[in-house]
Amino acid sequence: MPLQPKDKKPVVLQWQQLQSRMPNEAERMSWRVFHRHGNIGLPLGPQSGLVAIDIDTDDPKILGILDRILPPSPWKRIGQKGKVLVYRYDGQPIVRIKYRDGEGKMQSLVEMLGAGSQIVLPPSIHPKTGKPYYANCELLDVVDRVHPLPPNIDQMLRDALTQAGYQLGSNNFGAVTDYVSTGNRDNTVVSMAGLFARDVLRGEKTLLEACQQIEVAIGQFMAKTYGDNIDPAKGPQKLIEFLIRDVTGPKARALPKGWDEGISAEQREAWGLEAFSSDNETWDAKQIREYFNAHIEKAGVKDSPDAFTGVVKQALQKIASNPNLEPIEEDQLLNYMASVSGKKMTVASVRRQLVQLRAGPIAGANHAEIAEAAARDLVELGGEIRYHQEALWQWRGSSWVRMDEGDVLKHIIEEYGAYKAATRASDHQGILKTIRGLKKAPLQQRAQAGINFVNGFLTEDLELLDHHPDFGMTYTLPYPYKPELAGKCVRWQRMLLDYWGDDPDYGEKVAALGQVMALTLFGKMTEAQTAVCLYGVGHSGKSRVMEIVQALMPAEASTSLPPTMWGDKFGPAQLVGKLLNFAGELSEHQLIDSAKFKQIIAGEVIDAQEKNKPLFTFRPKAAHWFASNHTPKTRDSSDGFTRRWLFLCFTKAFPKDERRVHEYHKIVISEEREAIAAWAVHHMVQLRSQNFSITEPVSSIETKEMLENELNTVRDFLVAFRDRGWLNLGVEAHANQSDQDNYTTFTILWTEYKNFCLGQSASPVGSKVLAKRMQHLQGQFGFKVDKISGPAGHPIQVFRYITLAASRRAAA
């Protein structure tokens, strides 16, 4: 890619995109035409497949240390001092190592440059020496022979330099870049232009100042836009469009004095400002009086009621368009016009005419008319508005954003407060209420699940569509969907291998994690009716995985609502429009309301309310994730609670000295966020082939069985006796027994159960509860609740296909 001549700075806006894609033919042609004399840069990362080690010293001692640690590189570039070596890219972050020199100053020593960075290629000119960079060979000739770096090369270099006595600075990793969509950019340009135009009309800025400021603001905003760029000059163009419309249109706003200060004749012509004349500018009291006097002195004006009234209206229009006239000046002008009329007009009639002119294009006699006008203003300034679930929302180009009703009220007061129907606070609230009614509509008008990436709306079929308001998205992921990166999240996959690689169900765990991440992003976890628990010992990686999942989501798509708040009056409202609820650490003792848990996990319609607002209903779609050292607790002993969990078990605790990199998850996200998202999305293919059934690791099944036993001592008793060989359980275990011998009576089982609980220091349930729980468990364990005829024909409750083993009967 081109750099500025004799410099290291790229000329390409958003050049970081080239870390993961090749430039297209149009870009290459533009570079050859316009930047053929510039320096040459190489973006590092996934596309080039290279990472660079930039050594910024000629100290032979340091070079000797680095040469011993670093693998050999077939390519070496020399600049002012030191050298640059290249290696195979394997997900490395940007790492900068500095040391304190003899004067106590921190100096750059060595950098590892990965994705998001670039190196200057020969024969570019060095900005300080003015001489060309040179290398030992052509990079293209040896690129297939570059070696990988050791996984912990940054720590190896630090350790070696520290042992050699060098005082190093702290770690400094690259940061993640959040993008905005082109739709959001276009929407923002319009909104900013409208607001800057108002500043000009209020006299707070000159037009030149406003144009300069909006161009700078849009240029800064553009740096974060993902996709095609627009010329920042479009900002001033849109601003002037707003200005011309407000001044020459029905609103007939007046330009303040000095609005065009500093504008040249060339700019006036180029910007189309000939549309304005001196009649469009604000007049002071002296100018208005002079205009009035000059026109009434014309022949026949005083004698013609129509002509005289026309002059009065023109003068009143100038008064109405000047908000800065002092009240005393206004009164003097009105009295003067009435007196000159020779009793043709009264002061009261002149004032009524002024009020009517100030009202503008609407009469403003009722709330509905003002509400329509105010809503129209807000749509022009910011985008379409809808009222949904007790809130006003505005379309911002790629997603809906909740409006601050305080800002809406401010607009009503400032723009329409002079109207008769908008003078009191109750009027303002009434107009706001009317706007809600006028704009009432559901956000989602296309029932389609998808992920709202910054570069489009991704469907379940992995088709990327343009953003559209009818998808009802209330968030935009601040990064693009890049399917080509799905297999390139090297650090993430290595991290999972470190955590789970020794587990027999490693593959199942990785598949399950990818699937639930995909369902979370698509907002479909409620269809799976599953909560995710990252469960296991401390310092095993649970929190890091959870933090990476959270980092994939913008703030407006996630929340943190613990299950203890799910039954709260105002708690569930926090789930509206959310994809992820990180519900936190599970309590070792606090119970979860099973009924509310099932309702929310399944995405059933529930009631919600925000403080001081009416009750409404909605269907939550958030995925609920926990990271915990404890299993969940509830009074529900049925499998209706436990089967709604997926446990991703972490069994390997990392000693403190092995947890070398502080906040490692930030490194992974900064380098691989897009790749991890693409990896997760790719699991939708697997889910569709499995009819959206989540892969369940053996360790999750075992944990759920353990949890069911903890919650249900009757089940725990059956499993323990079966596993110890004391109980024959199920039809197959009784295949060779007759109906007279394949059952156990309730009394015998009740006795065995109580003895079991006594040995476990557990409280047994009562006989009625035992009978009820056995009724629930019969399908799961393959026995049947039955009755036989006892002595004197009385029925006796038995459990068919449950018998005590001979050894247990003998012990009894």
PDB file of C-alpha atoms in Angstrom, residues 46 65 75 119 181 295:
ATOM      1  CA  PRO A  46      -3.838 -12.566   8.417  1.00  0.00           C
ATOM      2  CA  ILE A  65      20.518 -11.535  23.384  1.00  0.00           C
ATOM      3  CA  TRP A  75      14.578 -11.598   5.303  1.00  0.00           C
ATOM      4  CA  ILE A 119       6.307  -2.033   7.989  1.00  0.00           C
ATOM      5  CA  SER A 181     -21.919   1.578   9.700  1.00  0.00           C
ATOM      6  CA  HIS A 295     -42.858  52.558   1.733  1.00  0.00           C
TER       7      HIS A 295
END
